[in-house]
mmCIF file of C-alpha atoms in Angstrom:
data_model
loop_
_atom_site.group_PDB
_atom_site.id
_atom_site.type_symbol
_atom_site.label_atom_id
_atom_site.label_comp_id
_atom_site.label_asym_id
_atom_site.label_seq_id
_atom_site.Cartn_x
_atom_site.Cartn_y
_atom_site.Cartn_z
ATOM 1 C CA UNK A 1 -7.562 10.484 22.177
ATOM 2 C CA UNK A 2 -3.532 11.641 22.702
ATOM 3 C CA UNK A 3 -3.005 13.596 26.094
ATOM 4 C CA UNK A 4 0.199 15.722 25.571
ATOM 5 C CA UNK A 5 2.088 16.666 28.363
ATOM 6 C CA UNK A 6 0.447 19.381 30.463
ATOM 7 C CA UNK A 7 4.238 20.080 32.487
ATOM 8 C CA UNK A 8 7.687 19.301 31.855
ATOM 9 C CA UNK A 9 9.362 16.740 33.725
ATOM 10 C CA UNK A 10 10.366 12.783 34.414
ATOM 11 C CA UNK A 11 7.293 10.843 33.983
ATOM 12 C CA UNK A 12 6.425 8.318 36.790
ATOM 13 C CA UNK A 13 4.127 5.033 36.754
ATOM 14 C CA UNK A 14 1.483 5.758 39.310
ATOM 15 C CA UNK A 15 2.326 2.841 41.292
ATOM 16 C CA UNK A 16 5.439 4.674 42.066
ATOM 17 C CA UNK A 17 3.369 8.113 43.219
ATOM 18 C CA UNK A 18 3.253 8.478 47.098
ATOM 19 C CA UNK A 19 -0.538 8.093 47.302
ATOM 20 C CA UNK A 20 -2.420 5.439 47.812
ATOM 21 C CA UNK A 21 -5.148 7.056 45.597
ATOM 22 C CA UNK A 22 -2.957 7.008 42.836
ATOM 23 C CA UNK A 23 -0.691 4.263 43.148
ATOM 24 C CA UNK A 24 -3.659 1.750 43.428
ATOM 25 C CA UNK A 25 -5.242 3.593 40.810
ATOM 26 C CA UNK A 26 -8.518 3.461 42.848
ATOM 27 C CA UNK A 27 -9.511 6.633 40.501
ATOM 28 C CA UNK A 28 -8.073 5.189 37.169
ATOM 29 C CA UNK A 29 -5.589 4.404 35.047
ATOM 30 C CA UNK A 30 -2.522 7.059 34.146
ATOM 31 C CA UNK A 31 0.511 8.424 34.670
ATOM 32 C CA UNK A 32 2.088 11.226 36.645
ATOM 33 C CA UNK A 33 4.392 13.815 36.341
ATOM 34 C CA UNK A 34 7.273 15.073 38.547
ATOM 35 C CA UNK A 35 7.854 18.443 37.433
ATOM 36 C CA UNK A 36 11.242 20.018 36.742
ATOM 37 C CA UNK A 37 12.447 22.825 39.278
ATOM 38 C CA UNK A 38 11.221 25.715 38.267
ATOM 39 C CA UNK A 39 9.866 29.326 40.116
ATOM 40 C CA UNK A 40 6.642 28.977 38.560
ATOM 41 C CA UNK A 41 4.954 26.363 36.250
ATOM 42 C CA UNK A 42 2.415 26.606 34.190
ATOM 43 C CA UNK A 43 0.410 23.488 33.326
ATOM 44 C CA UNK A 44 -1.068 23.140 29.876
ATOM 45 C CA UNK A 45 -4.234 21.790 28.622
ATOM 46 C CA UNK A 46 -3.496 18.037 27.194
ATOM 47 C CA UNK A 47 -6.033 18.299 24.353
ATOM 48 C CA UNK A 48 -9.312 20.533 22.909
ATOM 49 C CA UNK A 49 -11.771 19.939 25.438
ATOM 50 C CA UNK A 50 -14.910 20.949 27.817
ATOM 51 C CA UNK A 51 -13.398 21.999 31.185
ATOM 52 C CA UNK A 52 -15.831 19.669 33.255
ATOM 53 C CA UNK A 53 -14.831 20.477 36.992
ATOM 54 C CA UNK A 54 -12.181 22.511 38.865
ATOM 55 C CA UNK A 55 -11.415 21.654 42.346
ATOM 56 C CA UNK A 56 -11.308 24.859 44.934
ATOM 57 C CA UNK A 57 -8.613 26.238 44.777
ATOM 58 C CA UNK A 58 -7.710 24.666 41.503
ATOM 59 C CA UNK A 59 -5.182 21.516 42.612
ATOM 60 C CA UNK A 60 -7.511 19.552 40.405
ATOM 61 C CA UNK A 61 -9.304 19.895 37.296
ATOM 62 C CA UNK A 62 -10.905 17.637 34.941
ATOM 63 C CA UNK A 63 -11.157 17.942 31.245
ATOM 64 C CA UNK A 64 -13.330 15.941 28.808
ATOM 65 C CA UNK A 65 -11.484 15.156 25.097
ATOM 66 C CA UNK A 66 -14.016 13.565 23.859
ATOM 67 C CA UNK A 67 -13.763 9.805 24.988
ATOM 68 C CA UNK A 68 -14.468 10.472 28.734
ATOM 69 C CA UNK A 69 -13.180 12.618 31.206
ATOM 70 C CA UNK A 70 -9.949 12.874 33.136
ATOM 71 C CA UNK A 71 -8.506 14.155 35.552
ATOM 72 C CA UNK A 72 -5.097 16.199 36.562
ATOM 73 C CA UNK A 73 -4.328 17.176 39.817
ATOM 74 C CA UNK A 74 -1.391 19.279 40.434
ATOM 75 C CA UNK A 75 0.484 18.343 43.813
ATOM 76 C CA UNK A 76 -0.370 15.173 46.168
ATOM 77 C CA UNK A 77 -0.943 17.468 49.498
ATOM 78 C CA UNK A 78 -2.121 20.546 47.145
ATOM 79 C CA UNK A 79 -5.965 19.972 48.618
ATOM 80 C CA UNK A 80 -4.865 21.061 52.099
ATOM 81 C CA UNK A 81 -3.467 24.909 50.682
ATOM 82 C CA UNK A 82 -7.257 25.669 49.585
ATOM 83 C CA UNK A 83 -5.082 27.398 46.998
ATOM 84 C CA UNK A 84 -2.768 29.082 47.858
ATOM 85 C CA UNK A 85 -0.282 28.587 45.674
ATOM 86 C CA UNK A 86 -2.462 27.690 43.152
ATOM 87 C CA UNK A 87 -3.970 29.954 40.330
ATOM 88 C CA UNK A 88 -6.879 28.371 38.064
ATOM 89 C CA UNK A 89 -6.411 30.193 34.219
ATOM 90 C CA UNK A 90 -9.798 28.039 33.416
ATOM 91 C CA UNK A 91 -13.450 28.278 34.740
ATOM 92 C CA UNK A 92 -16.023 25.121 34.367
ATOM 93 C CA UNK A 93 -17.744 25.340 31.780
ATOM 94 C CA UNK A 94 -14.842 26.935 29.485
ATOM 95 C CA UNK A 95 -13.489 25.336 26.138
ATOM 96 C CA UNK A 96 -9.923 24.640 26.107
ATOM 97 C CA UNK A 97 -7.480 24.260 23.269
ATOM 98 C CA UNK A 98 -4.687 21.948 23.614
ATOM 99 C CA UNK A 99 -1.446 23.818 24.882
ATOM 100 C CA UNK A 100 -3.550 26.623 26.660
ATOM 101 C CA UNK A 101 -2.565 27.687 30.311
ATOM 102 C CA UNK A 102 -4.971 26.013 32.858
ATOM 103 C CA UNK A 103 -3.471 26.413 36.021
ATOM 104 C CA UNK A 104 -0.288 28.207 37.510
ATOM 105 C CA UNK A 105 1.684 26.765 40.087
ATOM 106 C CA UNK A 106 3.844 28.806 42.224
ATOM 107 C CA UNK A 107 6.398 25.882 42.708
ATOM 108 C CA UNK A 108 9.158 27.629 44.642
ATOM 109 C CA UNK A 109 6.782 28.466 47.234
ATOM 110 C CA UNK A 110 5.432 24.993 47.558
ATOM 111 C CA UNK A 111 8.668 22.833 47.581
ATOM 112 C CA UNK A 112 9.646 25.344 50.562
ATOM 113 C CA UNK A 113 6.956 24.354 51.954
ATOM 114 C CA UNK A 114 7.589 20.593 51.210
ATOM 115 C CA UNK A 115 4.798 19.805 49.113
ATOM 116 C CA UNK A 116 5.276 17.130 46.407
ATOM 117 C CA UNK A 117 4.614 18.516 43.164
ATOM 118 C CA UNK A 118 4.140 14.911 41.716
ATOM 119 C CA UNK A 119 0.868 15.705 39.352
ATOM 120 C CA UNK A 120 -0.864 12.704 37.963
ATOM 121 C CA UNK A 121 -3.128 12.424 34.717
ATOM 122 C CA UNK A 122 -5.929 9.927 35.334
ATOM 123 C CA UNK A 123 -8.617 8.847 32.946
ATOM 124 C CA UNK A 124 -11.548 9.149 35.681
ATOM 125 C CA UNK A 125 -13.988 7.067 33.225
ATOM 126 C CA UNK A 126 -12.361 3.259 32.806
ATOM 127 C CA UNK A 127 -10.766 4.461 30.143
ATOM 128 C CA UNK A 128 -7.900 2.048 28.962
ATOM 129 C CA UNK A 129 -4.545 3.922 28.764
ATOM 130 C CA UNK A 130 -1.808 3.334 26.605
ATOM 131 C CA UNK A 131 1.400 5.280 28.161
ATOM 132 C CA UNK A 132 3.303 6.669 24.537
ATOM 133 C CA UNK A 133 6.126 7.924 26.415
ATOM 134 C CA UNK A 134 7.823 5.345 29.627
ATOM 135 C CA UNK A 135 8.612 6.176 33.120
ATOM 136 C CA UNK A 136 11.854 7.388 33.850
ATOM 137 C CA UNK A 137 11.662 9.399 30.491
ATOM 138 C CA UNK A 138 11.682 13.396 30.303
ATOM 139 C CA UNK A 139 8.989 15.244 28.861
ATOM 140 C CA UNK A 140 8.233 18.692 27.651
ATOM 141 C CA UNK A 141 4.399 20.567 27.594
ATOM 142 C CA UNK A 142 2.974 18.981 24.135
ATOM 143 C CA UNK A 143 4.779 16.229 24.023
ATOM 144 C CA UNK A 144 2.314 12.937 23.250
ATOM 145 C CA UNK A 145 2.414 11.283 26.713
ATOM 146 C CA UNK A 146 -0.704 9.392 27.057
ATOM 147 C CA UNK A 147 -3.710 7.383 25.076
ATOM 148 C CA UNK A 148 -7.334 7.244 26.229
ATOM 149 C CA UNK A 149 -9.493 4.956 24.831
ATOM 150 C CA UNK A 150 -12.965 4.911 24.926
ATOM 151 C CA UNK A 151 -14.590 2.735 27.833
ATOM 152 C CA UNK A 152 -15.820 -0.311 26.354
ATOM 153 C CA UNK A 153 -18.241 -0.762 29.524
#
């Protein structure tokens, strides 16, 4: 299954992400996303799927494609706003298409604040990954940036 991009941005290797959560990928494999400056962002859904879970006050939500869940989570210290700053466009439960709005982010706000928008894409499920696009590169919302493969556990 091909995620496309849900922001625009420089994509980072998760190693690289100021969390040990992420950078030890202790909830899977990915890739994250810092976004471009911006008033507000909207993040995109990265394929069709089954909106499986979204966080209070929607810094996280997870989405199964089809080959497993994963997981995107907009911010690293977004938990902590209960969200403010946050507005969920998706309820669980709802069917997304790829490209729809899922979540706006009222970036601005939230860098004034000093929160790191860094947003990683994890496959939650041991999914392998296959990164299609490498860090340091730029990407724009539907752009191909990552491969989930079906667990083989």
């Amino acid at each position: 299954m091909i995620l496309l991009a849900p922001l625009a941005g420089t994509i980072r290797d998760l190693a690289d992400v100021p969390d040990p959560v992420f950078a030890e990928r202790l909830l899977g494999d990915g890739v994250a996303i810092a976004p471009d400056l911006a008033e507000i962002l909207v993040a995109h859904a990265p394929c069709d799927g089954d909106v499986v879970k979204v966080f209070p006050g929607g810094h996280a939500i997870v989405i199964d494609g089809g080959v497993g869940p994963f997981l995107l989570h907009f911010g690293l210290e977004t938990v902590e706003l209960h969200g403010e700053g946050l507005r969920p466009c998706v309820a669980e439960g709802d069917r997304v298409a790829a490209g729809a709005p899922i979540v706006e982010i009222q970036a601005a706000a939230l860098r004034e604040r000093g929160i790191n928008l860094v947003s990683p894409v994890v496959g939650i499920s041991a999914q392998a990954v296959r990164l299609l696009a490498p860090a340091g590169s730029r990407i724009t919302p539907g752009e191909p940036l990552l491969e989930l493969l079906a667990s083989t556990a």
